[in-house]
Coordinates of C-alpha atoms and ligand atoms in Angstrom, one line a residue:
X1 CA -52.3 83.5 36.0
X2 CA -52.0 79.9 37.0
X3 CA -54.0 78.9 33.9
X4 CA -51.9 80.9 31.7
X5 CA -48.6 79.2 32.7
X6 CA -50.5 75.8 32.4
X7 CA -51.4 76.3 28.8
X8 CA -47.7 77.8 28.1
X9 CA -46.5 74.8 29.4
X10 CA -48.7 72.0 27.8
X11 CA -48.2 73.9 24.3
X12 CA -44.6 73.3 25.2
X13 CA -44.4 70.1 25.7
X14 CA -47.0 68.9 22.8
X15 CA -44.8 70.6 20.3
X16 CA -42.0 69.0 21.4
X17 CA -44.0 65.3 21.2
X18 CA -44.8 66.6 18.0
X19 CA -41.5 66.5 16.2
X20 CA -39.9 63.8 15.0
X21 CA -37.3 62.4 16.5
X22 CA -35.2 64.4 18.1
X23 CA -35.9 68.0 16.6
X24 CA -36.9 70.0 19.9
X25 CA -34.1 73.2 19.7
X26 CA -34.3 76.4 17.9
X27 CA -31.8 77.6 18.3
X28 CA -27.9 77.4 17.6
X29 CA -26.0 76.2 20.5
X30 CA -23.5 78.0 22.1
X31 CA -20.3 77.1 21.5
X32 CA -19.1 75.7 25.3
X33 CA -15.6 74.6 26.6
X34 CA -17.0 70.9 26.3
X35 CA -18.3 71.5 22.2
X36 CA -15.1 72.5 21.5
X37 CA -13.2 69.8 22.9
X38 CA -16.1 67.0 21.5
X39 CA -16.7 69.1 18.1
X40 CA -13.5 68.6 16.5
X41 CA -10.7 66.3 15.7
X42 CA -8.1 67.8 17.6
X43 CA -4.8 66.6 17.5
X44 CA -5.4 64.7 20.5
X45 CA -7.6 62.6 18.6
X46 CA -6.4 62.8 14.8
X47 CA -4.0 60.8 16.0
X48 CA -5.7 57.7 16.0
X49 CA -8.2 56.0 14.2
X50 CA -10.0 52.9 16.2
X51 CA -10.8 49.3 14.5
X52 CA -12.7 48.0 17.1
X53 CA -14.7 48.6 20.8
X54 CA -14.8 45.6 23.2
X55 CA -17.3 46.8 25.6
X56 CA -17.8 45.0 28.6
X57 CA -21.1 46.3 30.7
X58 CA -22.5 44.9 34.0
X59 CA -25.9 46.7 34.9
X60 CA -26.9 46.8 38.7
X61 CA -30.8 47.8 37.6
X62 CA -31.4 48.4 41.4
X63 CA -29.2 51.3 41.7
X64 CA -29.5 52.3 38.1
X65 CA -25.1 51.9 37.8
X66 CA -23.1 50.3 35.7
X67 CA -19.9 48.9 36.0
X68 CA -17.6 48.3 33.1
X69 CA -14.6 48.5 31.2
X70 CA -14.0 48.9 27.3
X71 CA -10.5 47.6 25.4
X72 CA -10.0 50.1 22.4
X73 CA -8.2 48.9 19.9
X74 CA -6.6 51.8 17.2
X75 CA -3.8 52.3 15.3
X76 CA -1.8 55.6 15.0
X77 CA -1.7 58.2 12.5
X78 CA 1.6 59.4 13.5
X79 CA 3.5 59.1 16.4
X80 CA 1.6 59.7 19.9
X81 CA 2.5 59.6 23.4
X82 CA -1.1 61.3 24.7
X83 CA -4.5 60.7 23.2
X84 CA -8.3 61.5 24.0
X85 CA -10.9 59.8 24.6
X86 CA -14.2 60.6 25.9
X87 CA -16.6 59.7 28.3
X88 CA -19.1 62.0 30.8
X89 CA -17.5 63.6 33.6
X90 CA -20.4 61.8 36.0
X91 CA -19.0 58.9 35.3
X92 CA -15.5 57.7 37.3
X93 CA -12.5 56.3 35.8
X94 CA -10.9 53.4 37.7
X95 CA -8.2 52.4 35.7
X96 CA -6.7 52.8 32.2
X97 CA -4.3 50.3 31.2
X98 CA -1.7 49.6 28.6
X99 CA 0.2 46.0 28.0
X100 CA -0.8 45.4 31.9
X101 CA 0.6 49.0 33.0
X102 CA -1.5 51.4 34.5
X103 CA -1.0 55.1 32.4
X104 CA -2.0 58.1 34.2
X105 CA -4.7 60.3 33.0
X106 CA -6.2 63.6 33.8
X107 CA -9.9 64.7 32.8
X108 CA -11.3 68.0 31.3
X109 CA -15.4 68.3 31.1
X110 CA -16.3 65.2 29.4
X111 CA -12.6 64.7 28.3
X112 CA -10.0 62.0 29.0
X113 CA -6.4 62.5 28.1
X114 CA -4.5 59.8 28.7
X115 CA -0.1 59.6 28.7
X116 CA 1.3 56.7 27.4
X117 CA 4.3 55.6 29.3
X118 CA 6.5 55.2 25.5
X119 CA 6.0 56.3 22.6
X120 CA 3.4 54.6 19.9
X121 CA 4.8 54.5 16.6
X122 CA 3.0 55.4 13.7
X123 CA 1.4 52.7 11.9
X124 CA 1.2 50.7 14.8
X125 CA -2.0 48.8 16.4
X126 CA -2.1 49.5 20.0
X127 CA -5.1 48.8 22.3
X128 CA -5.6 50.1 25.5
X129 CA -8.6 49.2 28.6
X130 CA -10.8 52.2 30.2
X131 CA -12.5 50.9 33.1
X132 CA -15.2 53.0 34.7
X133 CA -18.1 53.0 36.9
X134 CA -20.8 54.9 37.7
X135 CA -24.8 56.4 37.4
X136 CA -25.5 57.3 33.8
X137 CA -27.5 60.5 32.7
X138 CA -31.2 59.7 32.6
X139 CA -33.1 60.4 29.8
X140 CA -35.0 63.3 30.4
X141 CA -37.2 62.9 27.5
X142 CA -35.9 60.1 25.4
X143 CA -35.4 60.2 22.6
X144 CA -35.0 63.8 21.9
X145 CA -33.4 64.2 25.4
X146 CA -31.2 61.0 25.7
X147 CA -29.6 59.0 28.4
X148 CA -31.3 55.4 30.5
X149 CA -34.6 55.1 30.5
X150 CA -35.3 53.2 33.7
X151 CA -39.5 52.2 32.9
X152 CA -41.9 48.9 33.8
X153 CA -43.4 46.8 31.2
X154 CA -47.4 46.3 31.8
X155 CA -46.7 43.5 34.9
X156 CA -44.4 45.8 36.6
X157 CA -40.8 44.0 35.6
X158 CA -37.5 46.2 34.7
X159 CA -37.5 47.1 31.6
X160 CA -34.6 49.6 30.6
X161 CA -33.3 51.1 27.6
X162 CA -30.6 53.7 26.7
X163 CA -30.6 56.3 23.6
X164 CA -28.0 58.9 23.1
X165 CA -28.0 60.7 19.8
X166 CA -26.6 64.0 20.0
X167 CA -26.0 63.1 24.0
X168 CA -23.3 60.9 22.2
X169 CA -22.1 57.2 23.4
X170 CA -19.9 58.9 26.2
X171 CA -22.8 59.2 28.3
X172 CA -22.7 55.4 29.2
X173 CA -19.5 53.7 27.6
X174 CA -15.5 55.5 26.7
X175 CA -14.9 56.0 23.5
X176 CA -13.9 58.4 20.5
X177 CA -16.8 60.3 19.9
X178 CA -16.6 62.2 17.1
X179 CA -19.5 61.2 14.5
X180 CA -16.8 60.2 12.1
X181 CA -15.4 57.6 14.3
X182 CA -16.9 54.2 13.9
X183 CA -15.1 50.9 15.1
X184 CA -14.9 48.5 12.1
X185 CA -17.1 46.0 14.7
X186 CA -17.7 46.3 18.2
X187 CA -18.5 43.3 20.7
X188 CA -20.9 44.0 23.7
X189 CA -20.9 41.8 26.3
X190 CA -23.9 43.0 29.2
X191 CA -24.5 41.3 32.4
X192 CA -27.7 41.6 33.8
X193 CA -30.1 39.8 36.4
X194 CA -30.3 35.8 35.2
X195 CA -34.4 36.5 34.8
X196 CA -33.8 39.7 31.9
X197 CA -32.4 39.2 28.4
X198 CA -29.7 42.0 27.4
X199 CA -30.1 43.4 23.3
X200 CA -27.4 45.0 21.7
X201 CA -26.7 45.1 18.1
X202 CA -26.2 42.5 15.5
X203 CA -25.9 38.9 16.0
X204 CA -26.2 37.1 19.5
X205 CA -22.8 35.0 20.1
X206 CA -23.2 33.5 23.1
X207 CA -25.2 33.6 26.5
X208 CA -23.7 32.4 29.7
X209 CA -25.8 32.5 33.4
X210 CA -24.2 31.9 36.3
X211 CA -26.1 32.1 40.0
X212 CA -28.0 34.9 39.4
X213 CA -26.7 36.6 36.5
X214 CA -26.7 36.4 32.5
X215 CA -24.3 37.6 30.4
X216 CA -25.1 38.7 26.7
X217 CA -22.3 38.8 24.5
X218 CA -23.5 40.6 20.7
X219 CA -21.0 41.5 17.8
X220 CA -21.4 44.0 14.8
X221 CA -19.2 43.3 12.0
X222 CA -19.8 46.8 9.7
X223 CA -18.4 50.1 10.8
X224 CA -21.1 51.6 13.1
X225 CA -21.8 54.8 14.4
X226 CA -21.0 55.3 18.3
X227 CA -24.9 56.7 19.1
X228 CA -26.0 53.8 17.0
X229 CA -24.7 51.4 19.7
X230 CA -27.4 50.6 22.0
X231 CA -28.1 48.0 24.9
X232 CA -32.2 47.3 26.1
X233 CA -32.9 45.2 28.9
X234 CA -36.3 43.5 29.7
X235 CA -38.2 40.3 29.4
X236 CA -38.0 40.0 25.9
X237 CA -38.7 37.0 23.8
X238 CA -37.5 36.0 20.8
X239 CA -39.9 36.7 17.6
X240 CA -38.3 35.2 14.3
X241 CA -38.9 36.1 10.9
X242 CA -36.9 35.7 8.0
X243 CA -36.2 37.9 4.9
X244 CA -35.6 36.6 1.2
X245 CA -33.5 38.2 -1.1
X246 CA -31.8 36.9 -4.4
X247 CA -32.7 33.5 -3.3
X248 CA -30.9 33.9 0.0
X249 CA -32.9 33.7 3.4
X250 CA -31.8 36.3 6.2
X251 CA -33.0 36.0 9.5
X252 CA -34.7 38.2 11.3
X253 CA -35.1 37.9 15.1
X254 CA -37.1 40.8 16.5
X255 CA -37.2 41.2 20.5
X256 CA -40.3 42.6 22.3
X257 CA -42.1 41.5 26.0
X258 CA -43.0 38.3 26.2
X259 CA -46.4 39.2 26.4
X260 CA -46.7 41.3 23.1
X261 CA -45.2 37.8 20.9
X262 CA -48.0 37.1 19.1
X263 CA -48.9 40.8 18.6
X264 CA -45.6 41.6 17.1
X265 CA -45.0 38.4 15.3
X266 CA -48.0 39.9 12.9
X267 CA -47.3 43.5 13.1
X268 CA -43.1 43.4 12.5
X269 CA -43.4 41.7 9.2
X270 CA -44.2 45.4 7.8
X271 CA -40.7 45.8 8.4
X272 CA -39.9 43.7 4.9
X273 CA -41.6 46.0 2.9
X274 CA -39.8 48.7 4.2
X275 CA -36.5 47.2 3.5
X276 CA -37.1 46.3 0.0
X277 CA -38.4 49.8 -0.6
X278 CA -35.4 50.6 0.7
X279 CA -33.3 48.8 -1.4
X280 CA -35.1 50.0 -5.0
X281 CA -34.8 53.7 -4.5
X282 CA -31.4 54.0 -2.1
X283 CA -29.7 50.7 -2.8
X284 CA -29.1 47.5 -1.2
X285 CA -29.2 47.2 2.8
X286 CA -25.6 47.2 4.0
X287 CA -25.8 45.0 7.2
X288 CA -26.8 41.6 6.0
X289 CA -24.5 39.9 8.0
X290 CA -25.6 41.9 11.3
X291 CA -29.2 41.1 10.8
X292 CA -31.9 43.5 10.8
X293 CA -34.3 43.7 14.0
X294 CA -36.5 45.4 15.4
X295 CA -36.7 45.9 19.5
X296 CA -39.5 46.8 21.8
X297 CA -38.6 49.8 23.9
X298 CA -40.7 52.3 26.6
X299 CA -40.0 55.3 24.8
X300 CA -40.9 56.0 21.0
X301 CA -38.1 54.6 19.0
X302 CA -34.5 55.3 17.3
X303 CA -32.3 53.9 14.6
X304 CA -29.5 52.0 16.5
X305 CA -28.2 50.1 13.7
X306 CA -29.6 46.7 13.3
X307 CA -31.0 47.2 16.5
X308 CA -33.7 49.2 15.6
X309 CA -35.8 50.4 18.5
X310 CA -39.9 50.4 18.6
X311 CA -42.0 52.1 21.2
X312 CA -45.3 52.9 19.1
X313 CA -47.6 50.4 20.2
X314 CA -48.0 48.0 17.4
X315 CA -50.4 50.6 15.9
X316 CA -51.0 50.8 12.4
X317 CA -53.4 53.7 12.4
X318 CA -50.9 56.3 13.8
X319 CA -49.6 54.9 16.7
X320 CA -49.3 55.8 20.9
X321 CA -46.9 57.6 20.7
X322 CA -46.8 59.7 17.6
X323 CA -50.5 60.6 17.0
X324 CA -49.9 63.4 14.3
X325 CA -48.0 61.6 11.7
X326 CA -50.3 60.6 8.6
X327 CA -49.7 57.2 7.6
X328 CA -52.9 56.6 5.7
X329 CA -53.2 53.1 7.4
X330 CA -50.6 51.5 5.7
X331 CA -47.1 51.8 7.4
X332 CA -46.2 52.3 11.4
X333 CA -44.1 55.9 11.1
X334 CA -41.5 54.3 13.2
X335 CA -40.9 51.3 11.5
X336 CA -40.5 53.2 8.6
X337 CA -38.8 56.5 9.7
X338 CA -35.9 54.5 11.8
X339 CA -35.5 51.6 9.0
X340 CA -34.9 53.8 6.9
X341 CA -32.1 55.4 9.1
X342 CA -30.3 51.7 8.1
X343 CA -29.4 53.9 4.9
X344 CA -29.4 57.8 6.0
X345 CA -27.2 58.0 8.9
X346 CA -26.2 54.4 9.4
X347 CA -24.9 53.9 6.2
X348 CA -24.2 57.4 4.5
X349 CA -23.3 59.6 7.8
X350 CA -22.8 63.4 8.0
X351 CA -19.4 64.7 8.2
X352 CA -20.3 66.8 10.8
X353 CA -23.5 66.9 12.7
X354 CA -24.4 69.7 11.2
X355 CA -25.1 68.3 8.3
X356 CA -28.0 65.7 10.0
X357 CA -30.1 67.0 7.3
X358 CA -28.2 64.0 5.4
X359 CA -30.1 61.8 7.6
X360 CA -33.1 63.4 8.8
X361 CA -34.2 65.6 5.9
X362 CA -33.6 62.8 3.4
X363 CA -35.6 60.6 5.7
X364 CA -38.4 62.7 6.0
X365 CA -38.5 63.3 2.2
X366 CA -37.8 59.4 1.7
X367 CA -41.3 58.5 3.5
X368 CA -43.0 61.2 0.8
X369 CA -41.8 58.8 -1.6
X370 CA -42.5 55.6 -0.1
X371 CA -46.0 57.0 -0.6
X372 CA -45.9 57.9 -3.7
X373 CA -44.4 54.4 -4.6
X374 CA -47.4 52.7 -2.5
X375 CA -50.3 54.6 -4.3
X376 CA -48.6 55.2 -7.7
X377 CA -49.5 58.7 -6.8
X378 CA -47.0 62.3 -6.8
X379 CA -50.2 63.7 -5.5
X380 CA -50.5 61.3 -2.2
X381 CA -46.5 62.0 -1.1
X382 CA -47.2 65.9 -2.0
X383 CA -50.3 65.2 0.4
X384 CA -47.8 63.6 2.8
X385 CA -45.3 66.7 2.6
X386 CA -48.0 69.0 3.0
X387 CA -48.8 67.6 6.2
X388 CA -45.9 68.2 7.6
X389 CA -45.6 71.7 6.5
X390 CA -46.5 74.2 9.0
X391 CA -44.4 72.8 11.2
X392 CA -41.4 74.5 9.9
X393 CA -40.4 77.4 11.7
X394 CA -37.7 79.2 9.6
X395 CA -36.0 80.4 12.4
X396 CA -32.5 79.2 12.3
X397 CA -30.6 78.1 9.1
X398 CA -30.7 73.9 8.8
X399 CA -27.0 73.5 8.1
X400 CA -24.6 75.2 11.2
X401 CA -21.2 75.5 12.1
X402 CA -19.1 72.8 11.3
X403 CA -16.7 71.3 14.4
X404 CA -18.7 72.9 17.7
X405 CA -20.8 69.5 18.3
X406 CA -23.6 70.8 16.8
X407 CA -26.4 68.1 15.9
X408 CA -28.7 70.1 14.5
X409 CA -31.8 67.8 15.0
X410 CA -33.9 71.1 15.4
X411 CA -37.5 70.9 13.2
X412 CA -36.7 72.3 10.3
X413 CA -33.6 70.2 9.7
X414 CA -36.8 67.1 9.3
X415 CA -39.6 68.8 7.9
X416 CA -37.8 72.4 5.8
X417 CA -35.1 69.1 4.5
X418 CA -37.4 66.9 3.3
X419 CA -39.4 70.4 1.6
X420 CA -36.1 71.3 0.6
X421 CA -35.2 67.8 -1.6
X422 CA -39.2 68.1 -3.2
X423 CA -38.0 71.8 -4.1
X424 CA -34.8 70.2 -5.8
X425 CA -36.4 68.0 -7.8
X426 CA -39.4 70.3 -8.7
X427 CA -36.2 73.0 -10.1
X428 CA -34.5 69.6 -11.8
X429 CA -37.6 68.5 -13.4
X430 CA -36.6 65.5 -14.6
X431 CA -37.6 62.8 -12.2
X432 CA -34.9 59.8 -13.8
X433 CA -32.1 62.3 -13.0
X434 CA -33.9 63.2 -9.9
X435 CA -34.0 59.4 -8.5
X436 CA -30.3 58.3 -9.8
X437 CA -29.3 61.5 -8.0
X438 CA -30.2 59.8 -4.7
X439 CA -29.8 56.5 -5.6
X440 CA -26.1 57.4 -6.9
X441 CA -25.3 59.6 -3.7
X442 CA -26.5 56.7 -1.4
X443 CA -24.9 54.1 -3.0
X444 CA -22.0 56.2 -3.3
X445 CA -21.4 57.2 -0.4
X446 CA -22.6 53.5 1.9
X447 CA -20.8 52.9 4.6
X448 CA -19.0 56.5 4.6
X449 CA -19.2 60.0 5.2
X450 CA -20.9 62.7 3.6
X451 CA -22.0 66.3 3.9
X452 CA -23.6 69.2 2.0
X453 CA -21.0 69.8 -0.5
X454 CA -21.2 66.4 -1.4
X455 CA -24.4 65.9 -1.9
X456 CA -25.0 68.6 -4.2
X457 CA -21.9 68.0 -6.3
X458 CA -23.6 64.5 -6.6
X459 CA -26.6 67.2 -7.9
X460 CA -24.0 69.0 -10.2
X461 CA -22.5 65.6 -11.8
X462 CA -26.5 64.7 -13.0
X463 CA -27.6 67.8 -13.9
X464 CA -24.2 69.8 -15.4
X465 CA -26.0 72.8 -13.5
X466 CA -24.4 74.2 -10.3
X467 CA -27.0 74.5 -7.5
X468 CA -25.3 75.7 -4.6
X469 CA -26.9 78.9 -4.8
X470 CA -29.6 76.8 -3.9
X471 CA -27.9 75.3 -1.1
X472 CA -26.9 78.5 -0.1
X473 CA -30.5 79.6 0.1
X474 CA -32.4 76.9 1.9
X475 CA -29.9 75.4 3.9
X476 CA -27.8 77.9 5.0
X477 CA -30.0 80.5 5.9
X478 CA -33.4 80.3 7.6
X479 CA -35.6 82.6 4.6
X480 CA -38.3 80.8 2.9
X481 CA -38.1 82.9 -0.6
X482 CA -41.2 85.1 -1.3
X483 CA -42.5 85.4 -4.6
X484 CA -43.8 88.7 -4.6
X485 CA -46.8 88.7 -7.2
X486 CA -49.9 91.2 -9.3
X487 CA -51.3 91.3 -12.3
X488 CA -53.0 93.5 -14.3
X489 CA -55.3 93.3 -17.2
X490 CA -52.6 92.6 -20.0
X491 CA -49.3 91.6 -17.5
X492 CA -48.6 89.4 -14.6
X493 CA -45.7 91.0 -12.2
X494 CA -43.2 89.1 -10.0
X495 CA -39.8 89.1 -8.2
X496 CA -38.0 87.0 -5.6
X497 CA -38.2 89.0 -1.9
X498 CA -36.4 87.5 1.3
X499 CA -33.5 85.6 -1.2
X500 CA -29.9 85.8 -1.4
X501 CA -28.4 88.0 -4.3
X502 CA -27.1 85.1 -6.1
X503 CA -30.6 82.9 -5.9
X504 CA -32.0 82.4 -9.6
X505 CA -34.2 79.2 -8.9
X506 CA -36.8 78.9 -11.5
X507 CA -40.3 78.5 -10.3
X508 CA -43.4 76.7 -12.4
X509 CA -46.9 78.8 -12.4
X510 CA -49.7 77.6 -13.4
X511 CA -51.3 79.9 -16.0
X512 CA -55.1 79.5 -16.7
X513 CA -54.5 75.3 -15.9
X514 CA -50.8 75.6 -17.9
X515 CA -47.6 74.9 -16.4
X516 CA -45.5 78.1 -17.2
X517 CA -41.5 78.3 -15.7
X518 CA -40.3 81.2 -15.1
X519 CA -37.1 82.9 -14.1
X520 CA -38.0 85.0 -11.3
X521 CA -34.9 87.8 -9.8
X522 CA -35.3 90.6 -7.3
X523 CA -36.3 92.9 -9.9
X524 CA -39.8 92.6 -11.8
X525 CA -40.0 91.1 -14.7
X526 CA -43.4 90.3 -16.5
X527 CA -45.5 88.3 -19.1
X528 CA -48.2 89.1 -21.1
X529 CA -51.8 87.3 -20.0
X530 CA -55.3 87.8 -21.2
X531 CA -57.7 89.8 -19.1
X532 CA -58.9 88.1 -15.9
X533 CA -56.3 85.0 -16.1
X534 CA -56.0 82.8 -13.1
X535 CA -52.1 82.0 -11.9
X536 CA -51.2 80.0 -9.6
X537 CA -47.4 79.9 -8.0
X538 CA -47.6 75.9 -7.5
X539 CA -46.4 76.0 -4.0
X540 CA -46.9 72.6 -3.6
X541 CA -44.0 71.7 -5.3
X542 CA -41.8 74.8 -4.0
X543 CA -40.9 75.8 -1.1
X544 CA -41.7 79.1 -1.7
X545 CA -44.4 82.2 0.1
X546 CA -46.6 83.7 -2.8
X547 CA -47.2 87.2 -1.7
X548 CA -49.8 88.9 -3.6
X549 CA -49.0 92.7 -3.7
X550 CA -51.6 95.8 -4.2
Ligands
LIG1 ZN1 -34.9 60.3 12.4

């Protein structure tokens, strides 16, 4: 019995190291008390719109506590005398103040309403100063299950890190945490122990030591996503590189141990080639002015937005901590997977998290291409996506419910999305349309918001076709279509099985070595063949379960 519940359990937690980042849930949450007040923009919080996050961080690593206050600065959408903010219900409130007044407050779940004393016109810029204290969440299994990460580097030093997607910001820092709520720039000043360098994102203002402690003050100067902002603490040095682009040099200043310099000065210089692939399929890299760097962290990596973490261990052939993804030796799978985040979900974010496949999917099915690019070769990224296949589970549909704090960073939204955009362009068949469609939609949309609807309007603009029935198919529900297949001596038989009544996606066969496209519904329908003709349903570039019936 005790080997059973062994093997249950290793199975368990292999499958969960096997996804990507951070697709470990099956199922779709429950709508809870604290979803519903986090989900949505209530009118508690559509009621004002933030320009910038001070956030002002002191770190006692001892007793794994922070210390803090942040000064919000918003401006209101109409006139306001209460707003919400968020932040855990672990962690305590001290104070919240106003123009040097204190405002009382009261908390639900993870919750803070807070009274203003007056009223706040509308149209006005107001800030207000949260300050808080407390023991932030752990990270049970980072970074699928977020929170602090408190590890040793190799000589047995600190070395901490936090990462809170779906978790959201609120588990460490106040703030407005709904996905659509970016400050236009955020500063982040960290105080740690004199000996330990603090990272956050963008550029590196100023460092001040005093006695025992340093102080890290780091600015970003682009709207950035809340889970995007990210502080790592360790002995980090300093690895510079720089990036050249229409004659202008960018610097690149990459953090990692001390002892792994030389190491990573070598390896992180992959990271250039990943940008300017980047840049030719999805357009230009939006955060020039906030740098780009990569970090060294203890857990396996995520996109914070030019602050892009790296736990692999500088391995080009597959890497520590992600031994299943094929790479074919020529790109680390997290240097490329969370670079490329820099453009799906740090520059074009979902609406709702529902609609992550925007950022995972697209991610996923970006790397297919970044192979196919490398080896001049559709067949090497159809290699690539067949890899990833049978991890797609079909149980639950990729897109759920919008405004219930759904992230929906379960497997299929990476693997089934990124089978889902090959699909697309397979049914387009046109592969200059195909590429302007992304490129358009990226470029479009940089720096903004986007969700399904958008996208495949983007679709409909390109192609003058309508494809939401194709939407409606494989991302909101969980069937894989069948096509449901015999032949005879003279005819070849098929229909669609397992498909919505409105789903009329064409589908290519291949007919004794010839491409044929057919029109398949949920009745039979038929062609003629000769006498012992081989077809194929070219599955490999649909997402689709030939079913061969007696
Ligand atoms: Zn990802």
């Amino acid at each position: 019995m005790k080997k059973i519940i062994f093997s249950v359990l290793v199975c368990t937690f292999l499958s969960c190291q096997e996804n990507r980042p951070h697709g470990n849930q099956y199922k779709l949450p429950e709508l809870t008390p604290n979803n519903l007040l986090i989900g949505s923009l209530n009118e508690n919080r559509s009621s004002y719109r933030v320009s910038f996050y001070d956030i002002n961080i002191d770190f006692d690593i001892e007793e794994k506590s922070l210390d803090g206050f942040v000064i919000i600065k918003a401006e209101s959408i109409r006139d306001l005398n209460k707003l919400q903010i968020d932040l855990a219900e672990n962690l305590s409130i001290k104070k919240v103040t106003h123009r040097n007044e204190e405002l009382s407050f009261s908390r639900e779940l993870d919750a803070v309403l807070i009274d203003f004393t007056s009223t706040i016109k509308k149209g006005s810029m107001f800030e207000f100063t949260v300050f808080y204290h407390g023991v932030p969440q752990n990270a049970d299994n980072p970074p699928w299950a977020g929170g602090f990460t408190w590890s040793k580097d190799k000589e047995g030093r600190d070395w901490i890190a936090v990462s809170c997607e779906g978790e959201g910001a609120r588990i460490w820092w106040p703030n407005k945490d709904h996905i659509t709520t970016e400050g236009d720039s955020v500063r982040m000043v960290y105080t740690v122990p004199s000996e330990m360098v603090a990272v956050g994102n963008g550029t590196l203002r100023n460092v001040i030591t005093n006695d025992d402690k340093s102080t890290y003050e780091w600015f970003v100067s682009n709207p950035i996503n809340n889970y995007n902002i990210s502080v790592q603490i360790g002995n980090y040095v300093a690895v510079q590189d720089t990036f050249i682009k229409d004659n202008t040099i960018h610097n690149m200043n990459h953090y990692v141990l001390d002892y792994n310099k030389e190491l990573a000065s070598n390896y992180f210089t992959q990271s250039k080639e990943v940008i300017r692939f980047y840049e030719k399929y999805f357009g230009d890299y939006q955060w020039y002015e906030d740098g780009y760097k990569l970090i060294e962290v203890p857990y396996l990596g995520m996109e914070h937005r030019s602050a892009v973490t790296y736990g692999n261990g500088f391995s080009i052939y597959n890497g520590v901590r992600s031994k299943s993804w094929p790479m074919y030796g020529v790109i680390d799978p997290l240097i490329i997977h969370e670079t490329g985040h820099e453009w799906f979900g740090n520059s074009v974010t979902a609406s709702d998290p529902t609609h992550i496949w925007i950022h995972e999917g697209l991610q996923v099915y970006s790397e297919s291409i970044y192979f196919e690019d490398k080896f001049d070769s559709y067949e090497v990224g159809v290699h690539y996506l067949n890899t990833i296949k049978d991890r797609i589970v079909n149980e639950i549909p990729i897109v759920g419910r919008e405004n219930e704090n759904h992230w929906a960073l379960h497997g299929d939204t990476y693997m089934k999305g990124a089978w889902v955009m090959h699909t697309l362009r397979s049914v387009i068949n046109n592969d200059d349309v195909w590429f302007q469609i992304l490129k358009e939609f990226m470029v479009e949309n940089a720096k903004g918001f986007a969700n399904t609807s958008d996208f495949f309007a983007k679709v409909a603009e390109k192609t003058n076709k309508d494809y939401w029935y194709f939407a409606e198919q494989y991302l909101y529900t969980p069937n894989q279509p069948k096509l449901e297949y015999y032949q005879t001596d003279n005819d070849f038989y098929y229909r669609w099985n397992n498909v919505n009544k409105n789903f009329i996606m064409p589908l290519d066969l291949l007919v004794n070595g010839e491409v044929v496209r057919v029109s398949p519904s949920s009745e039979y329908q038929s062609f003629k063949i000769s006498k012992h003709s081989q077809v194929e349903i070219m599955n490999w570039k649909f997402y689709v379960e030939p079913v061969q019936m007696n």
